[in-house]
Coordinates of C-alpha atoms and ligand atoms in Angstrom, one line a residue:
M28 CA 75.4 118.5 88.5
T29 CA 75.7 115.6 91.0
H30 CA 77.9 115.7 94.0
L31 CA 80.3 113.4 92.2
D32 CA 80.5 115.5 89.1
S33 CA 81.2 118.6 91.1
I34 CA 84.2 117.0 92.9
L35 CA 85.8 115.0 90.1
Y36 CA 87.4 117.9 88.5
Q37 CA 89.2 118.7 91.8
V38 CA 91.0 115.4 92.1
N39 CA 93.9 113.6 90.4
K40 CA 93.0 110.9 87.9
P41 CA 89.2 111.2 88.1
A42 CA 88.9 108.0 85.9
R43 CA 89.7 106.1 89.1
Y44 CA 86.1 106.9 90.2
T45 CA 84.0 107.1 87.1
G46 CA 83.5 103.4 86.3
N47 CA 81.8 102.5 83.0
E48 CA 84.9 100.7 81.8
W49 CA 84.9 98.1 79.0
N50 CA 83.4 94.8 80.2
S51 CA 82.0 96.2 83.5
Q52 CA 78.7 94.8 84.3
V53 CA 75.8 96.9 85.4
K54 CA 72.8 94.9 86.5
D55 CA 69.3 96.1 87.3
W56 CA 69.6 97.2 91.0
D57 CA 65.9 96.8 91.8
K58 CA 65.5 93.5 90.1
T59 CA 68.6 91.8 91.6
H60 CA 68.2 90.1 94.9
I61 CA 71.7 89.9 96.4
K62 CA 74.1 92.9 96.2
I63 CA 77.8 92.5 96.8
A64 CA 80.5 95.2 96.7
L65 CA 84.0 93.8 96.0
A66 CA 86.2 96.2 97.9
Y67 CA 90.0 96.6 97.3
P68 CA 91.7 98.7 100.0
D69 CA 94.2 100.3 97.7
L70 CA 94.3 102.6 94.7
Y71 CA 92.3 101.7 91.6
E72 CA 95.4 101.1 89.5
I73 CA 96.7 98.5 92.0
G74 CA 93.3 96.8 92.6
M75 CA 92.7 96.5 88.8
S76 CA 95.9 94.5 88.6
N77 CA 94.8 92.0 91.2
L78 CA 94.1 88.5 90.0
A79 CA 91.4 87.5 92.5
L80 CA 89.1 90.4 91.9
P81 CA 88.1 89.5 88.3
I82 CA 87.6 85.9 89.3
L83 CA 85.1 86.8 92.1
Y84 CA 83.5 89.5 89.9
D85 CA 82.9 87.0 87.1
R86 CA 81.8 84.2 89.3
L87 CA 79.3 86.3 91.3
N88 CA 77.9 88.2 88.3
S89 CA 77.3 84.9 86.5
Q90 CA 74.5 84.2 89.1
P91 CA 71.3 85.8 87.8
D92 CA 70.1 86.9 91.2
V93 CA 73.5 88.4 92.3
L94 CA 75.2 91.7 91.3
A95 CA 78.8 92.3 92.2
E96 CA 80.3 95.8 91.8
R97 CA 83.7 97.2 92.5
V98 CA 85.1 99.8 94.9
F99 CA 88.6 100.9 95.5
A100 CA 90.2 103.1 98.2
P101 CA 89.9 106.7 97.1
W102 CA 93.2 108.5 97.2
V103 CA 93.6 111.2 99.9
D104 CA 92.4 114.1 97.6
M105 CA 89.2 112.3 96.7
A106 CA 88.6 111.1 100.2
D107 CA 88.9 114.7 101.5
A108 CA 86.7 116.0 98.7
M109 CA 84.0 113.3 99.4
R110 CA 84.0 114.1 103.1
K111 CA 83.7 117.8 102.4
A112 CA 80.8 117.3 99.9
G113 CA 79.1 114.7 102.2
L114 CA 79.3 112.1 99.5
P115 CA 79.4 108.6 100.9
L116 CA 81.7 106.0 99.3
F117 CA 80.0 104.4 96.3
S118 CA 80.5 101.5 93.9
L119 CA 81.8 102.1 90.4
E120 CA 79.1 100.3 88.5
S121 CA 75.8 101.7 89.9
R122 CA 77.3 104.5 91.9
R123 CA 75.3 103.3 94.9
P124 CA 76.4 104.0 98.4
L125 CA 78.2 101.0 99.9
K126 CA 75.8 100.9 102.8
D127 CA 73.0 99.8 100.4
F128 CA 74.8 96.5 99.6
D129 CA 74.2 93.3 101.5
I130 CA 77.8 92.4 101.7
I131 CA 81.1 94.3 101.4
G132 CA 83.9 91.9 100.7
F133 CA 87.5 93.1 101.2
S134 CA 90.4 91.6 99.5
L135 CA 93.4 91.7 101.9
G136 CA 96.7 90.9 100.2
Y137 CA 99.0 93.3 102.1
E138 CA 98.9 94.2 105.8
L139 CA 99.7 97.8 105.2
T140 CA 96.3 98.3 103.6
Y141 CA 94.5 97.6 106.9
T142 CA 93.9 101.3 107.8
N143 CA 92.4 101.8 104.3
V144 CA 89.7 99.2 105.2
L145 CA 88.7 101.3 108.1
N146 CA 88.8 104.5 106.1
M147 CA 86.6 103.0 103.4
L148 CA 84.0 101.8 105.9
D149 CA 84.0 105.2 107.5
L150 CA 83.7 107.0 104.2
A151 CA 80.7 104.8 103.5
G152 CA 79.1 105.8 106.8
I153 CA 79.5 102.3 108.2
P154 CA 80.8 101.9 111.8
V155 CA 84.3 100.4 111.6
L156 CA 84.0 98.1 114.6
A157 CA 81.9 95.0 114.0
S158 CA 80.5 95.3 117.5
A159 CA 79.1 98.7 116.7
R160 CA 77.2 97.5 113.6
D161 CA 73.7 96.3 113.8
D162 CA 71.4 94.3 111.5
S163 CA 70.8 97.3 109.2
H164 CA 74.5 97.4 108.1
P165 CA 76.0 95.3 105.4
L166 CA 78.0 92.2 106.3
I167 CA 81.7 93.0 106.2
I168 CA 83.8 90.1 105.1
A169 CA 87.4 89.6 103.9
G170 CA 89.5 87.1 102.0
G171 CA 93.0 87.0 100.5
S172 CA 96.4 85.9 101.6
C173 CA 96.5 88.1 104.8
V174 CA 93.5 86.4 106.3
L175 CA 95.6 83.3 106.9
N176 CA 96.3 85.3 110.1
P177 CA 92.9 87.1 110.4
E178 CA 93.4 88.1 114.1
P179 CA 94.6 91.7 113.6
M180 CA 91.4 92.5 111.7
A181 CA 89.1 90.5 113.9
D182 CA 87.5 93.6 115.5
F183 CA 86.4 95.0 112.1
I184 CA 85.3 92.0 110.0
D185 CA 82.2 89.9 110.5
F186 CA 83.7 86.8 108.9
F187 CA 86.7 85.7 106.9
V188 CA 86.9 83.4 103.9
I189 CA 90.0 81.3 104.2
G190 CA 91.7 80.0 101.0
D191 CA 90.5 79.7 97.4
G192 CA 87.3 81.6 97.0
E193 CA 85.8 80.1 93.8
E194 CA 83.7 77.4 95.4
V195 CA 83.0 78.8 98.9
V196 CA 81.4 82.0 97.5
L197 CA 78.8 80.0 95.8
E198 CA 78.1 78.0 99.0
L199 CA 77.8 81.3 100.9
L200 CA 75.3 82.6 98.4
N201 CA 72.9 79.8 99.3
Y202 CA 72.9 80.8 102.9
L203 CA 72.4 84.5 101.9
R204 CA 69.5 83.6 99.6
E205 CA 67.8 81.9 102.5
W206 CA 68.7 84.7 104.9
K207 CA 67.4 87.4 102.6
G208 CA 64.3 85.3 101.8
R209 CA 63.4 85.5 105.5
G210 CA 63.4 89.3 105.2
Q211 CA 66.0 91.9 106.0
K212 CA 65.1 91.8 109.7
A213 CA 66.5 88.3 110.2
P214 CA 69.2 88.8 112.8
K215 CA 72.7 88.9 111.5
K216 CA 73.9 86.9 114.5
Q217 CA 71.9 83.9 113.3
L218 CA 73.4 84.1 109.9
L219 CA 76.9 84.3 111.4
A220 CA 76.4 81.1 113.4
Q221 CA 75.1 79.4 110.2
V222 CA 78.0 80.4 107.9
A223 CA 80.5 79.3 110.6
T224 CA 79.5 75.8 109.7
I225 CA 80.7 76.2 106.1
P226 CA 84.3 74.9 105.8
G227 CA 86.7 77.7 105.3
I228 CA 84.6 80.4 107.0
Y229 CA 85.9 82.0 110.2
V230 CA 83.6 84.1 112.3
P231 CA 86.0 85.8 114.9
S232 CA 83.2 86.9 117.2
L233 CA 82.5 83.2 117.9
Y234 CA 85.9 82.6 119.5
Q235 CA 87.4 83.8 122.7
V236 CA 91.1 84.5 123.0
E237 CA 92.9 84.4 126.4
Y238 CA 96.3 85.8 127.1
G239 CA 98.9 84.9 129.9
G240 CA 100.6 87.5 132.1
D241 CA 103.6 87.4 129.6
G242 CA 101.3 88.6 126.8
V243 CA 101.4 85.2 125.0
I244 CA 98.2 83.6 124.0
K245 CA 96.9 81.0 126.5
S246 CA 93.9 79.7 124.5
I247 CA 91.7 80.3 121.5
T248 CA 88.3 78.8 122.2
P249 CA 85.1 78.5 120.1
I250 CA 82.2 79.8 122.2
V251 CA 79.3 78.2 120.2
A252 CA 78.8 74.7 119.0
E253 CA 78.8 75.9 115.3
A254 CA 82.3 77.2 115.4
A255 CA 85.0 74.6 114.5
T256 CA 88.2 74.3 116.6
T257 CA 90.2 74.6 113.4
I258 CA 89.1 76.4 110.3
E259 CA 90.6 74.6 107.3
R260 CA 91.7 76.5 104.2
R261 CA 89.5 75.9 101.1
I262 CA 91.4 74.4 98.2
V263 CA 89.9 74.0 94.8
S264 CA 91.3 70.7 93.5
R265 CA 90.8 71.7 89.8
L266 CA 91.2 75.3 88.7
P267 CA 88.0 76.6 87.0
P268 CA 88.3 78.1 83.5
P269 CA 90.3 81.4 83.5
V270 CA 88.4 84.7 83.3
T271 CA 88.6 85.9 79.7
K272 CA 86.4 89.0 79.9
P273 CA 87.7 91.1 82.8
V274 CA 87.0 94.8 83.2
V275 CA 89.6 96.8 81.2
S276 CA 90.9 99.9 83.0
Y277 CA 90.7 103.2 81.1
I278 CA 93.8 104.5 82.9
E279 CA 97.1 102.7 83.1
A280 CA 97.0 99.9 85.7
V281 CA 100.1 98.7 87.5
H282 CA 100.0 95.6 85.4
D283 CA 98.5 97.0 82.2
R284 CA 98.0 93.8 80.3
G285 CA 95.9 90.6 80.2
A286 CA 96.7 87.8 82.6
V287 CA 96.1 84.1 82.5
E288 CA 96.9 82.1 85.6
I289 CA 98.6 79.0 84.2
Q290 CA 99.2 77.3 87.6
R291 CA 98.5 77.9 91.2
G292 CA 100.8 76.8 94.0
C293 CA 104.5 76.1 94.1
S294 CA 106.3 73.0 95.2
R295 CA 109.8 74.5 95.6
G296 CA 109.5 75.1 99.4
C297 CA 111.4 78.3 99.8
R298 CA 111.3 78.7 103.6
F299 CA 110.6 82.5 103.7
C300 CA 107.8 82.3 101.2
Q301 CA 104.3 82.3 102.5
A302 CA 102.7 82.0 99.1
G303 CA 104.7 78.7 98.6
I304 CA 102.8 77.2 101.6
I305 CA 99.4 78.8 101.5
Y306 CA 98.7 78.0 97.8
R307 CA 99.8 74.4 97.9
P308 CA 99.5 72.0 96.2
V309 CA 100.4 72.9 92.6
R310 CA 97.4 72.9 90.3
E311 CA 98.0 73.5 86.6
R312 CA 95.8 74.5 83.7
T313 CA 96.3 72.5 80.6
H314 CA 97.7 74.0 77.4
E315 CA 94.3 73.3 75.9
E316 CA 92.7 75.6 78.5
V317 CA 95.4 78.3 78.2
L318 CA 95.7 78.6 74.5
P319 CA 92.0 79.6 73.7
A320 CA 91.8 81.7 76.9
V321 CA 94.7 83.9 75.7
G322 CA 92.8 84.4 72.3
E323 CA 89.6 85.2 74.1
L324 CA 91.3 87.7 76.4
V325 CA 92.8 89.5 73.4
A326 CA 89.4 89.5 71.5
N327 CA 87.4 90.6 74.6
C328 CA 89.8 93.2 75.9
G329 CA 92.0 94.4 73.1
Y330 CA 95.2 93.6 74.9
D331 CA 98.4 93.4 73.0
E332 CA 100.3 91.9 75.9
V333 CA 99.4 88.9 78.1
S334 CA 101.1 87.6 81.1
L335 CA 101.2 83.9 81.9
L336 CA 100.9 84.0 85.7
S337 CA 102.4 81.5 88.2
L338 CA 104.5 81.6 91.3
S339 CA 107.2 79.7 89.4
T340 CA 106.6 79.9 85.7
S341 CA 109.7 77.9 84.7
D342 CA 108.2 74.9 86.5
Y343 CA 105.0 74.8 84.4
P344 CA 105.1 71.6 82.3
G345 CA 105.9 72.3 78.7
I346 CA 106.2 76.1 79.1
G347 CA 108.5 76.4 76.0
Q348 CA 106.0 74.5 73.9
L349 CA 103.1 76.7 75.2
V350 CA 105.0 79.8 74.4
N351 CA 105.8 78.5 71.0
E352 CA 102.3 77.6 70.2
L353 CA 101.0 81.0 71.5
S354 CA 103.6 82.8 69.3
H355 CA 102.4 81.0 66.3
R356 CA 98.7 81.6 67.0
Y357 CA 99.0 85.2 68.0
P358 CA 102.1 86.6 66.3
N359 CA 101.5 90.2 67.3
L360 CA 101.0 89.4 70.9
T361 CA 103.7 90.3 73.5
L362 CA 104.0 87.6 76.1
S363 CA 105.4 88.2 79.6
L364 CA 106.6 85.5 82.0
P365 CA 107.0 86.6 85.6
S366 CA 108.7 84.6 88.4
L367 CA 111.3 82.7 86.3
R368 CA 113.9 80.4 87.9
L369 CA 117.4 81.7 87.9
D370 CA 119.0 79.5 85.2
S371 CA 120.2 79.8 81.6
S372 CA 117.1 77.9 80.3
S373 CA 114.9 80.8 81.6
V374 CA 117.0 83.2 79.6
A375 CA 116.6 81.0 76.5
L376 CA 112.8 80.9 77.2
V377 CA 112.5 84.7 77.4
D378 CA 114.7 85.0 74.3
S379 CA 112.2 82.9 72.4
L380 CA 109.3 85.2 73.3
P381 CA 107.8 87.1 70.4
N382 CA 108.0 90.9 70.5
R383 CA 110.2 90.8 73.6
R384 CA 112.1 93.8 74.6
K385 CA 115.8 93.3 75.6
T386 CA 115.8 96.0 78.2
G387 CA 115.8 93.9 81.4
L388 CA 115.6 90.5 82.9
T389 CA 114.7 89.9 86.5
F390 CA 115.9 87.2 88.8
A391 CA 115.7 86.7 92.6
P392 CA 118.7 85.0 94.2
E393 CA 117.3 86.4 97.5
A394 CA 120.6 85.8 99.4
G395 CA 124.2 86.6 98.5
S396 CA 125.9 83.5 99.9
Q397 CA 125.3 79.9 99.0
R398 CA 125.2 79.0 102.7
L399 CA 122.2 81.4 103.3
R400 CA 120.5 80.2 100.1
S401 CA 120.6 76.7 101.6
V402 CA 119.1 78.0 104.8
I403 CA 116.2 79.6 103.0
N404 CA 115.9 76.5 100.7
K405 CA 116.5 78.4 97.5
P406 CA 119.8 76.7 96.7
T407 CA 120.9 78.2 93.4
A408 CA 124.6 77.7 93.0
E409 CA 126.8 80.7 92.6
E410 CA 128.1 79.3 89.3
E411 CA 124.5 79.0 88.0
V412 CA 123.8 82.7 88.9
L413 CA 127.0 83.7 87.0
E414 CA 126.3 81.5 84.1
T415 CA 122.8 82.8 83.8
A416 CA 124.1 86.4 83.8
A417 CA 126.7 85.6 81.2
V418 CA 124.2 83.9 78.9
A419 CA 121.8 86.9 79.3
F420 CA 124.6 89.5 78.5
D421 CA 125.8 87.3 75.6
R422 CA 122.3 87.1 74.1
G423 CA 122.1 90.9 74.0
W424 CA 120.5 91.9 77.3
T425 CA 122.1 95.0 78.8
G426 CA 120.0 95.2 82.0
L427 CA 119.6 92.7 84.8
K428 CA 117.5 93.2 87.9
L429 CA 118.4 91.2 91.0
Y430 CA 116.2 90.9 94.1
F431 CA 117.8 90.3 97.5
M432 CA 116.4 90.1 101.0
L433 CA 118.2 91.5 104.0
G434 CA 117.7 90.2 107.6
L435 CA 117.1 86.5 106.7
P436 CA 117.5 84.1 109.6
T437 CA 121.1 83.3 110.5
E438 CA 122.4 86.1 108.2
T439 CA 125.9 87.3 109.1
V440 CA 128.0 90.2 107.9
D441 CA 129.7 87.8 105.5
D442 CA 126.4 86.9 103.9
V443 CA 125.6 90.6 103.4
A444 CA 129.1 91.2 102.0
A445 CA 128.4 88.2 99.6
I446 CA 125.6 90.2 98.0
V447 CA 128.1 92.9 97.1
Q448 CA 130.5 90.4 95.7
L449 CA 127.9 88.6 93.7
V450 CA 126.5 91.7 92.2
A451 CA 130.0 93.0 91.4
R452 CA 130.8 89.7 89.6
V453 CA 127.6 89.8 87.6
H454 CA 128.3 93.4 86.6
S455 CA 131.8 92.6 85.5
L456 CA 130.5 89.8 83.3
G457 CA 128.4 92.4 81.5
L458 CA 131.4 94.6 81.0
T459 CA 133.3 91.9 79.1
A460 CA 130.3 90.8 77.0
K461 CA 130.4 92.4 73.5
G462 CA 131.8 95.7 74.8
R463 CA 128.4 96.9 76.1
K464 CA 127.7 98.9 79.2
P465 CA 125.6 96.7 81.6
Q466 CA 123.1 98.1 84.0
V467 CA 122.6 95.9 87.1
R468 CA 119.7 97.0 89.2
V469 CA 119.6 95.6 92.7
S470 CA 116.4 95.7 94.7
L471 CA 116.8 95.1 98.5
S472 CA 113.8 94.1 100.5
T473 CA 113.6 93.3 104.2
F474 CA 112.8 89.8 105.4
V475 CA 109.4 89.7 107.1
P476 CA 108.7 86.4 109.0
K477 CA 105.3 85.3 107.9
P478 CA 102.6 83.0 109.6
H479 CA 102.4 79.4 108.3
T480 CA 106.0 79.4 107.1
P481 CA 109.0 77.5 108.7
F482 CA 110.3 81.0 109.8
Q483 CA 107.0 81.9 111.6
W484 CA 108.8 81.7 115.0
V485 CA 111.9 83.7 114.2
A486 CA 112.7 87.3 115.3
Q487 CA 113.0 89.9 112.7
D488 CA 116.1 92.1 112.7
S489 CA 115.9 95.3 114.6
E490 CA 115.9 98.7 112.8
E491 CA 119.6 99.2 113.8
Q492 CA 120.7 95.9 112.5
L493 CA 118.9 96.4 109.2
N494 CA 120.3 100.0 108.8
A495 CA 123.8 98.7 109.3
K496 CA 123.3 95.9 106.7
H497 CA 121.8 98.4 104.2
E498 CA 124.8 100.7 104.7
L499 CA 127.2 97.8 104.0
V500 CA 125.4 97.1 100.7
R501 CA 125.1 100.8 99.8
T502 CA 128.8 101.5 100.2
G503 CA 129.9 98.2 98.6
L504 CA 127.8 98.8 95.5
R505 CA 128.5 102.5 94.9
R506 CA 129.8 102.3 91.4
R507 CA 128.8 103.1 87.8
G508 CA 126.4 100.7 86.2
I509 CA 124.9 99.5 89.4
R510 CA 121.7 101.0 90.8
L511 CA 120.4 100.1 94.2
S512 CA 116.8 100.5 95.5
W513 CA 115.5 99.5 98.8
Q514 CA 112.4 99.5 101.0
E515 CA 112.3 101.7 104.1
P516 CA 113.1 99.2 106.9
K517 CA 110.5 100.9 109.2
I518 CA 107.7 99.8 106.7
S519 CA 108.9 96.2 107.0
L520 CA 109.0 96.4 110.8
L521 CA 105.3 97.4 110.8
E522 CA 104.5 94.8 108.3
A523 CA 106.2 92.2 110.5
A524 CA 104.1 93.3 113.6
A525 CA 100.9 93.4 111.6
S526 CA 101.4 90.0 109.9
R527 CA 102.2 88.1 113.2
G528 CA 99.8 90.1 115.3
D529 CA 97.0 88.9 117.5
R530 CA 93.6 90.2 118.2
R531 CA 94.9 93.1 120.4
L532 CA 96.5 94.6 117.3
G533 CA 93.0 95.7 116.3
Q534 CA 93.2 98.6 118.8
V535 CA 96.5 99.7 117.3
I536 CA 95.2 99.7 113.7
H537 CA 92.1 101.6 114.9
R538 CA 94.1 104.2 116.7
A539 CA 96.6 104.6 113.9
W540 CA 93.7 105.2 111.5
Q541 CA 92.2 107.7 113.9
L542 CA 95.5 109.5 114.0
G543 CA 95.4 109.9 110.2
S544 CA 97.2 106.8 108.9
T545 CA 96.0 105.5 105.5
F546 CA 97.9 104.2 102.5
D547 CA 100.7 103.1 104.9
A548 CA 102.6 101.2 102.1
W549 CA 103.1 104.5 100.3
S550 CA 106.3 106.1 101.6
E551 CA 104.9 109.6 101.2
R552 CA 102.0 108.6 103.5
F553 CA 103.8 106.3 105.9
N554 CA 103.9 107.8 109.4
Y555 CA 105.8 105.6 111.8
E556 CA 105.3 108.1 114.6
N557 CA 101.5 107.6 114.4
W558 CA 102.0 103.9 114.6
L559 CA 104.4 104.1 117.6
R560 CA 101.9 106.3 119.4
A561 CA 99.1 103.9 118.5
F562 CA 101.1 101.0 120.0
T563 CA 101.9 102.9 123.2
E564 CA 98.3 104.1 123.7
S565 CA 97.1 100.6 123.3
G566 CA 99.7 99.3 125.8
L567 CA 101.5 97.2 123.3
N568 CA 105.0 97.1 121.9
P569 CA 105.7 96.5 118.2
A570 CA 108.9 94.6 119.1
F571 CA 106.8 92.0 120.9
Y572 CA 105.3 91.0 117.6
A573 CA 108.2 91.7 115.2
Q574 CA 111.5 91.2 117.1
R575 CA 110.6 88.4 119.5
E576 CA 111.7 84.9 118.8
R577 CA 108.8 82.5 119.7
S578 CA 109.4 79.1 121.2
L579 CA 108.3 76.3 118.8
D580 CA 105.6 75.4 121.3
E581 CA 104.0 78.8 121.7
L582 CA 100.3 79.0 120.8
L583 CA 100.4 81.3 117.8
P584 CA 97.6 83.7 117.0
W585 CA 96.8 81.8 113.8
A586 CA 96.9 78.4 115.4
H587 CA 93.2 77.8 114.7
I588 CA 93.6 78.4 111.0
G589 CA 94.6 75.2 109.2
V590 CA 96.4 75.7 105.9
G591 CA 96.8 72.0 105.1
V592 CA 100.5 72.0 105.8
T593 CA 101.1 70.7 109.3
T594 CA 103.0 72.4 112.2
S595 CA 105.2 69.4 112.5
F596 CA 106.3 69.8 108.8
L597 CA 107.0 73.5 109.5
K598 CA 109.0 72.6 112.6
R599 CA 111.0 70.1 110.7
E600 CA 111.7 72.6 108.0
N601 CA 112.7 75.2 110.7
R602 CA 115.2 72.7 112.2
R603 CA 116.6 71.8 108.8
A604 CA 117.0 75.5 107.9
L605 CA 119.1 76.1 111.0
Q606 CA 121.2 73.1 110.1
G607 CA 121.6 74.5 106.5
E608 CA 119.9 71.4 105.1
E609 CA 118.0 71.7 101.9
T610 CA 114.6 70.0 101.2
P611 CA 114.0 68.9 97.6
D612 CA 111.2 70.2 95.5
C613 CA 108.4 67.7 95.8
R614 CA 107.2 68.1 92.2
H615 CA 109.9 65.8 90.8
Q616 CA 111.2 64.2 94.0
P617 CA 109.4 62.1 96.6
C618 CA 106.7 63.7 98.7
N619 CA 108.1 65.6 101.7
V620 CA 104.9 64.7 103.7
C621 CA 104.0 68.4 104.3
G622 CA 100.4 67.5 105.4
L623 CA 98.5 68.0 102.2
E624 CA 98.8 64.3 101.5
R625 CA 95.9 64.0 104.0
W626 CA 93.6 65.9 101.7
Q627 CA 94.7 66.2 98.1
P628 CA 94.3 63.2 95.7
D629 CA 97.5 63.9 93.7
C630 CA 99.5 64.4 96.8
R631 CA 98.0 61.3 98.4
Q632 CA 99.0 59.3 95.4
K633 CA 102.5 60.6 95.6
Y634 CA 102.6 59.9 99.4
R635 CA 101.5 56.3 98.8
Q636 CA 104.2 55.8 96.2
L637 CA 106.7 57.1 98.7
S638 CA 105.4 54.8 101.5
Q639 CA 105.5 51.8 99.2
A640 CA 109.0 52.5 98.1
Q641 CA 110.2 52.7 101.7
Ligands
LIG22 S1 101.9 66.4 100.3 FE1 103.9 65.9 99.4 S2 103.7 66.1 97.2 FE2 101.9 67.2 98.2 S3 102.7 69.3 98.4 FE3 103.1 68.3 100.3 S4 105.2 67.6 100.1 FE4 104.5 68.1 98.0

């Protein structure tokens, strides 16, 4: 019996650690030149629902001299059992220890998984601090939406991949082939200086950060010639064909269905939304690409449900036609459409889906009052919200789920009260429709100001302010037929500190992990006291990062990361927000000159049309 066999029976859901799933690829270890572990710092069920992982897995494994294997964060029971048994963290495909790989690439999509990165490295027997690793250790790299502010993880990661990964990973491989060709002894330092010249690669050890007496950053300076002053996000101008043979989980994943990304990017310009900025511009896959991809996905994986993914599905051109065509071609398939616009045409669209269940429809007004919806540039009119609800109830839905955010910039008590009033009106519409008993579920999240958004300078509400607002909604909505769920504000406070943190935050993350913090996004594991202690012992204050309003001229920790959208556009949007002015969606309206017109052919064309018209 191997070490692994002897501990699997002691842990929950052992299938998280067994591998061998349908479509997983096991290459010959000894005959494959470059070995990459794709690491997801959260549970298997969550990581297996991630969209980027299958793309990289497919792309890397398509190279004959490369093998890419997966590894997820073991839950606490497994991590304890592994430590006790002296079993180092291993990949799912070949069950090789992670330290035998050339590269371990982490996908960072949520700041509260940072301590899991450290825990995974430690479980693998790899020093967590980049400065403590030598040439015998694998390169530790990271990509994903969080790395648009890479600084909090700068102490642990050798280099970051900024933006779309599809093209840049192949460019990286060329450097690795050459590096490995020179023998394992070739110094890592040399490789880091070389990869720093690839657009989109950020090597934090090649930059020096200086702080002023007030704790604010004074300068971020490259210390070698190879390091660029600004690292520009990689953008693939045309989306490559979708992955149609992903690994199929044996246990239920969070999104237990196939997925085809029908478009990337969103042009709506909601001011709180980081994804709306960091995935610009909009790139669509044609119907001709999507239709066969869905069929292949079903044939290769046996799915009976496929999700058409996009940040704003209603905006995809000809979505109704696509759904129609898919329903004809695959009559037994259930289609799901996330992220729908709040309007009656979305209800009609969902109603047209084959095999749909009429249990629940989800919409995100985000703010209760029209004033605040204008501030955040998600200007759905109250009448539209009510009409959509009425149409949904009328067509037979009994359940509606509404998402709201608390703590948005300029929010007043009246705005919070408006959430209660709006939900109550929606609920009463359900009561009058066909004598049914409606269920309105309200999900409250806390606004977290994110880097590279027009709200990147604003202060987050304090815990006391947030608690008072929560209380207002809780008391206001205490009635039959309305269910309220919310996220613990302390978790959002930590998320705000981590997402706008600078390099010094590395000490805090390191200390919190040493104190036992892992899986911080899980309420049963979240230990705020640990984090407060870690901040104090590091001589830092979480409020400095979360609750401090920055001046528009402050040098922000992510100032050297270029996302394509300019700071002047973000400042303009910030000013317009405070004046309650809306900015139109640039998909159907003139270009708003966000900065991408400098790079992207489509945007450039639109920008030219605008300039000519003026
Ligand atoms: S450059 Fe213009 S068209 Fe392109 S994303 Fe920005 S605002 Fe929209």
